[in-house]
Backbone as CSV, one residue per row, in Angstrom:
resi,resn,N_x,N_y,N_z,CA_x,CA_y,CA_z,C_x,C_y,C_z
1,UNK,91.728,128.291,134.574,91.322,127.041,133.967,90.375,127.298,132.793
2,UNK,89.296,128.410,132.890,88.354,128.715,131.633,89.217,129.289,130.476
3,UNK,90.516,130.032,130.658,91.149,130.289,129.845,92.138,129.422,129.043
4,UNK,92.526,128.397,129.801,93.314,126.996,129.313,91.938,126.500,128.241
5,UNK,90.941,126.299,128.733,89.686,125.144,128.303,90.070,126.095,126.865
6,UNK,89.680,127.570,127.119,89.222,128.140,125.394,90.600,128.480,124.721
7,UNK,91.723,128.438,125.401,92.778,128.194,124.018,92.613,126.924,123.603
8,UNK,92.175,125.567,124.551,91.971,124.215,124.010,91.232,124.022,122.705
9,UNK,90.109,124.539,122.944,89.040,124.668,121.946,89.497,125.169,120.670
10,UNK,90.455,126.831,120.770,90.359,127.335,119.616,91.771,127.005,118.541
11,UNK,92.464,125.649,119.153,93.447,125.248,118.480,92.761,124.443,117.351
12,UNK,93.632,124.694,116.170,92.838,124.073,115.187,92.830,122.941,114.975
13,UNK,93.921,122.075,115.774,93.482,120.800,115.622,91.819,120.312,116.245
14,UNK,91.843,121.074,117.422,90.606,120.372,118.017,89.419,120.597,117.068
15,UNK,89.381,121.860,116.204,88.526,122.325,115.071,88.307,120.681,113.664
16,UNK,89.460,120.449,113.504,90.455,119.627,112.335,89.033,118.742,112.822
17,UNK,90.002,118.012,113.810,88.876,116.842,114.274,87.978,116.945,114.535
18,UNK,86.873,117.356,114.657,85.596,117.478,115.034,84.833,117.608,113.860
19,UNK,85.994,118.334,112.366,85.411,117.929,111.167,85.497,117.094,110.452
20,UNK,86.685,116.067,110.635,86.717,115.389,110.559,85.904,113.779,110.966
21,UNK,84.971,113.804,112.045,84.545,113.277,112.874,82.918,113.417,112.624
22,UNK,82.566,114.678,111.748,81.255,114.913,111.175,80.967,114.208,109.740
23,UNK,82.547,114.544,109.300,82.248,113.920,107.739,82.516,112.512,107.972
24,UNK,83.289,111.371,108.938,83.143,110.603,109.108,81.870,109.555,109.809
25,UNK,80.731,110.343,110.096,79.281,110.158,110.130,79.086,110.028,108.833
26,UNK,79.347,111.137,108.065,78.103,110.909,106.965,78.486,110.200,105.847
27,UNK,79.912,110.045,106.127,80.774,108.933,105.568,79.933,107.460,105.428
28,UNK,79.656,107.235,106.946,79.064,106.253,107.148,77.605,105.692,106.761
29,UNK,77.167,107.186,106.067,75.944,106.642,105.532,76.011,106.717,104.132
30,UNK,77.173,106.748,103.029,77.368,106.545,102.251,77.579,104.941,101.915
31,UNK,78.756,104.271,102.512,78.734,103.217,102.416,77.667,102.443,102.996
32,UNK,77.015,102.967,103.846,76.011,101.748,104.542,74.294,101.702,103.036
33,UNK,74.369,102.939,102.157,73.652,103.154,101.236,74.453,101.940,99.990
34,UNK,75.817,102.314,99.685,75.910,101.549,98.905,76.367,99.530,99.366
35,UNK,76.017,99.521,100.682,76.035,98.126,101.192,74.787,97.607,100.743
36,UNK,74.030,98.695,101.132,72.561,97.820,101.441,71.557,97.973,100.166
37,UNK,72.079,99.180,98.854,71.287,99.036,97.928,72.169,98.222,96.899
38,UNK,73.141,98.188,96.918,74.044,97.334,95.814,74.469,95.812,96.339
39,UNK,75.697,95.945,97.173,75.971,94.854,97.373,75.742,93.636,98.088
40,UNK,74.695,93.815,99.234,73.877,93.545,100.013,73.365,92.323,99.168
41,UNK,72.177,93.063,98.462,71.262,92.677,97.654,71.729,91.752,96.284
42,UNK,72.896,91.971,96.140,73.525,90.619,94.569,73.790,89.623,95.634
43,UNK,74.876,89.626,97.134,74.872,88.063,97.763,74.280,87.494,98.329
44,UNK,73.027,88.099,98.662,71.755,87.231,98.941,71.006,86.501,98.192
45,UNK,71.553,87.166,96.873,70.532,86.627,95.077,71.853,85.243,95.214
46,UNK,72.585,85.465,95.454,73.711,84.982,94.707,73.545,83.370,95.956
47,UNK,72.883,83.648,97.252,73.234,82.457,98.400,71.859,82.243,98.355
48,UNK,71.225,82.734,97.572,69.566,81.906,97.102,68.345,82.741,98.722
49,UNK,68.707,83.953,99.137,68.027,84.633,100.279,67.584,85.827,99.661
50,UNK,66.156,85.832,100.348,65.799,87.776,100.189,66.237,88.668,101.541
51,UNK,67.231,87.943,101.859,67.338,89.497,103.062,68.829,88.738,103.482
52,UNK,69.871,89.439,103.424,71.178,89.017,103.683,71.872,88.511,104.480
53,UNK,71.181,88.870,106.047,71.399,88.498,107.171,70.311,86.795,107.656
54,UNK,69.923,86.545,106.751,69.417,85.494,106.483,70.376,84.408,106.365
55,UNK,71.454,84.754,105.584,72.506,83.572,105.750,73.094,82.868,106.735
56,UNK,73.051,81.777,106.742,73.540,80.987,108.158,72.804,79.921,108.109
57,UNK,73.177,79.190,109.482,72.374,77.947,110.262,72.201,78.224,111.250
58,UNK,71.245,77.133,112.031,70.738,77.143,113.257,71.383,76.305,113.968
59,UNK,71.996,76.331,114.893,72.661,74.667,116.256,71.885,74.937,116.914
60,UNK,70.595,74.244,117.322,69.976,73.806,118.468,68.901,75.131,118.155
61,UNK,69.026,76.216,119.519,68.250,77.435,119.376,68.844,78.464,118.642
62,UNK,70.089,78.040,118.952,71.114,79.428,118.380,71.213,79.490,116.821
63,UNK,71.146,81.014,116.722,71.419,81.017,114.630,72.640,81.864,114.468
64,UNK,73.428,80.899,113.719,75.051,81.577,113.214,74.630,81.928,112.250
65,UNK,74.938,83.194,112.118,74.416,84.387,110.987,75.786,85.032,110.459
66,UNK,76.444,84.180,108.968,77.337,83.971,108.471,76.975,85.417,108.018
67,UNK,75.954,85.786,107.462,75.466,86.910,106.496,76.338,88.526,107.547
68,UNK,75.964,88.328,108.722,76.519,89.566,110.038,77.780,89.871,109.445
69,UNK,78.515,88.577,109.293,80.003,88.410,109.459,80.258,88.907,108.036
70,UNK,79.993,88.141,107.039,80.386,88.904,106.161,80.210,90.603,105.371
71,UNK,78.682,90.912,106.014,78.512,92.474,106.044,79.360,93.221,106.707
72,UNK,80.127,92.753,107.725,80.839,93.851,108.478,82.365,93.678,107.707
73,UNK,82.815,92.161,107.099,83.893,92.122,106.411,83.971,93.012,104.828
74,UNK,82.589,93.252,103.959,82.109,94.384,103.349,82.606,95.500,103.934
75,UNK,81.943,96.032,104.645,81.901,97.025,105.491,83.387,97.745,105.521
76,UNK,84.171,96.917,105.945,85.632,96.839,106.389,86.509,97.248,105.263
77,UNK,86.349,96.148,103.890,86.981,96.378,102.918,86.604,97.765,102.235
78,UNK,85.496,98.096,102.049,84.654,99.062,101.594,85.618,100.372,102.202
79,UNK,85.161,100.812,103.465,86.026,101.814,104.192,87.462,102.207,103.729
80,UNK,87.609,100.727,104.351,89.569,100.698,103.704,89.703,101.240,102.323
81,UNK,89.166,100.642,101.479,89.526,101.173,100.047,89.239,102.318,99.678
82,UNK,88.125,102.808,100.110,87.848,104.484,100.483,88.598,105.205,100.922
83,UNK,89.263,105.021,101.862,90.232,105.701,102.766,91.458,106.143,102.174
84,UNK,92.024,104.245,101.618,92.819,104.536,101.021,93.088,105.250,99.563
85,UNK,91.950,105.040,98.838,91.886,106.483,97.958,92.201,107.987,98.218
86,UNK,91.421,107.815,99.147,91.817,109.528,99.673,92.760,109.688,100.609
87,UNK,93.763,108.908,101.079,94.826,109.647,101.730,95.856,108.985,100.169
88,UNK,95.692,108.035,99.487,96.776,108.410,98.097,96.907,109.575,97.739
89,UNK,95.272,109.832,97.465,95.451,111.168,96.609,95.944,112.596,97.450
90,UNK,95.722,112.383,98.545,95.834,113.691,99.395,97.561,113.440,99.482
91,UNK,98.333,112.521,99.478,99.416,112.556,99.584,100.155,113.074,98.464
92,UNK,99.658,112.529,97.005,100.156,113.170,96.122,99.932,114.555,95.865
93,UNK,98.563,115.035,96.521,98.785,116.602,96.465,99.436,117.442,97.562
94,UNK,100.017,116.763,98.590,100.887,117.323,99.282,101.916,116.996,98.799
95,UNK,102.785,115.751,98.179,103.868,115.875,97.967,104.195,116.479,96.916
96,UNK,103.933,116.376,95.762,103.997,117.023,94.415,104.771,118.342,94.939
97,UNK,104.214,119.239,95.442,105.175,120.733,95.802,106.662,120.762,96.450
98,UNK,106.550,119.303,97.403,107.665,119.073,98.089,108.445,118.314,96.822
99,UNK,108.548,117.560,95.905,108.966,116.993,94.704,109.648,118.074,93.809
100,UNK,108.807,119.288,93.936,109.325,120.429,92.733,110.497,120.947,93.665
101,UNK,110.362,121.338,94.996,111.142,121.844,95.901,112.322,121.267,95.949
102,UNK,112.663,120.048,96.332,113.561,119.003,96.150,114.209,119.331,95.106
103,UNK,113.799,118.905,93.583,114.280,119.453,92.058,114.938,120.102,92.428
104,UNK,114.374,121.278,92.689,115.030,122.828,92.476,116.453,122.972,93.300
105,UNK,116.220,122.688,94.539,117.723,122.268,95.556,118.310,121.446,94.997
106,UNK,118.092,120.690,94.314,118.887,119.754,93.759,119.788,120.734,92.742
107,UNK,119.340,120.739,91.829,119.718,121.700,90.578,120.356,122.861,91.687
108,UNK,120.165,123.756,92.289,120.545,124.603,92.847,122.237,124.289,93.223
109,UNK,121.715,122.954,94.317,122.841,122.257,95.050,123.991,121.860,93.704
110,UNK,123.837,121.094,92.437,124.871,120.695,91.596,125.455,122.093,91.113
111,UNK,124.605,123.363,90.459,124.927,124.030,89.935,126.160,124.746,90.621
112,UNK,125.811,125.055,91.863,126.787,125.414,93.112,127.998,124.497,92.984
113,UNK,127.961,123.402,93.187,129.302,122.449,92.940,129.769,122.674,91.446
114,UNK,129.175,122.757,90.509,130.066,123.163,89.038,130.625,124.428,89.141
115,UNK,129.929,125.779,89.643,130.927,126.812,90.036,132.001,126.808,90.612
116,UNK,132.186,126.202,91.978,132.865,126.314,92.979,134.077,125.046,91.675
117,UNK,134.225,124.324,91.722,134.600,123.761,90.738,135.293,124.070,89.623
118,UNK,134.685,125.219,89.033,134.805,125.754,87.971,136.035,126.980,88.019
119,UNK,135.669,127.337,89.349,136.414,128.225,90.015,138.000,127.833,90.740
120,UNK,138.030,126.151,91.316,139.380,125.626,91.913,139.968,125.162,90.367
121,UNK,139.593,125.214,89.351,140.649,125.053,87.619,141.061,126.404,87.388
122,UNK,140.770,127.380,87.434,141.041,128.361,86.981,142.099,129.097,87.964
């Protein structure tokens, strides 16, 4: 079983993720820097508040804190569009090689059919 556990460990996925899973921490304090020094701070100017989570009303005792809701909908979009930057780009630098590869079989593949071709006229 200790020998199962440490091939577990030394597969590189389990490596992959765990770095993945570090830079997605500090990920998180990137955007939570540019939440709270940029955008934070214009829709609170903008809903007439100095502190963002300020937004809302009160029913009775309770305070609906519109400001929560929309920081985490920030939050959300923010990520996403991040993300999706970098798996675009990571896709185009994985596919690009598979694109030239393709080409080349291609061209390979016709050139082959004009011989063979070239060869049932003659």
């Amino acid at each position: 079983m200790l020998q199962e556990f440490k091939d577990f460990i030394n597969k590189g996925n389990v490596i992959t993720i765990a770095v993945g899973l570090v830079m997605a921490l500090y990920f998180q304090e990137i955007v939570n820097a540019v939440l709270d020094g940029v955008i934070n701070p214009i829709i609170a100017a903008i809903f007439g508040k100095s502190n963002f989570t300020e937004i809302g009303f009160d029913i009775g005792d309770a305070r609906i804190s519109i400001g929560l809701v929309i920081d985490a909908l920030i939050k959300f979009v923010l990520v996403a569009f991040f993300l999706f930057l970098i798996v675009k780009a990571y896709n185009k630098y994985v596919a690009k090689p598979e694109e030239e590869v393709t080409a080349e079989t291609e061209l390979s593949l016709l050139s082959q059919i004009r011989d063979l071709l070239a060869q049932r006229q003659n």
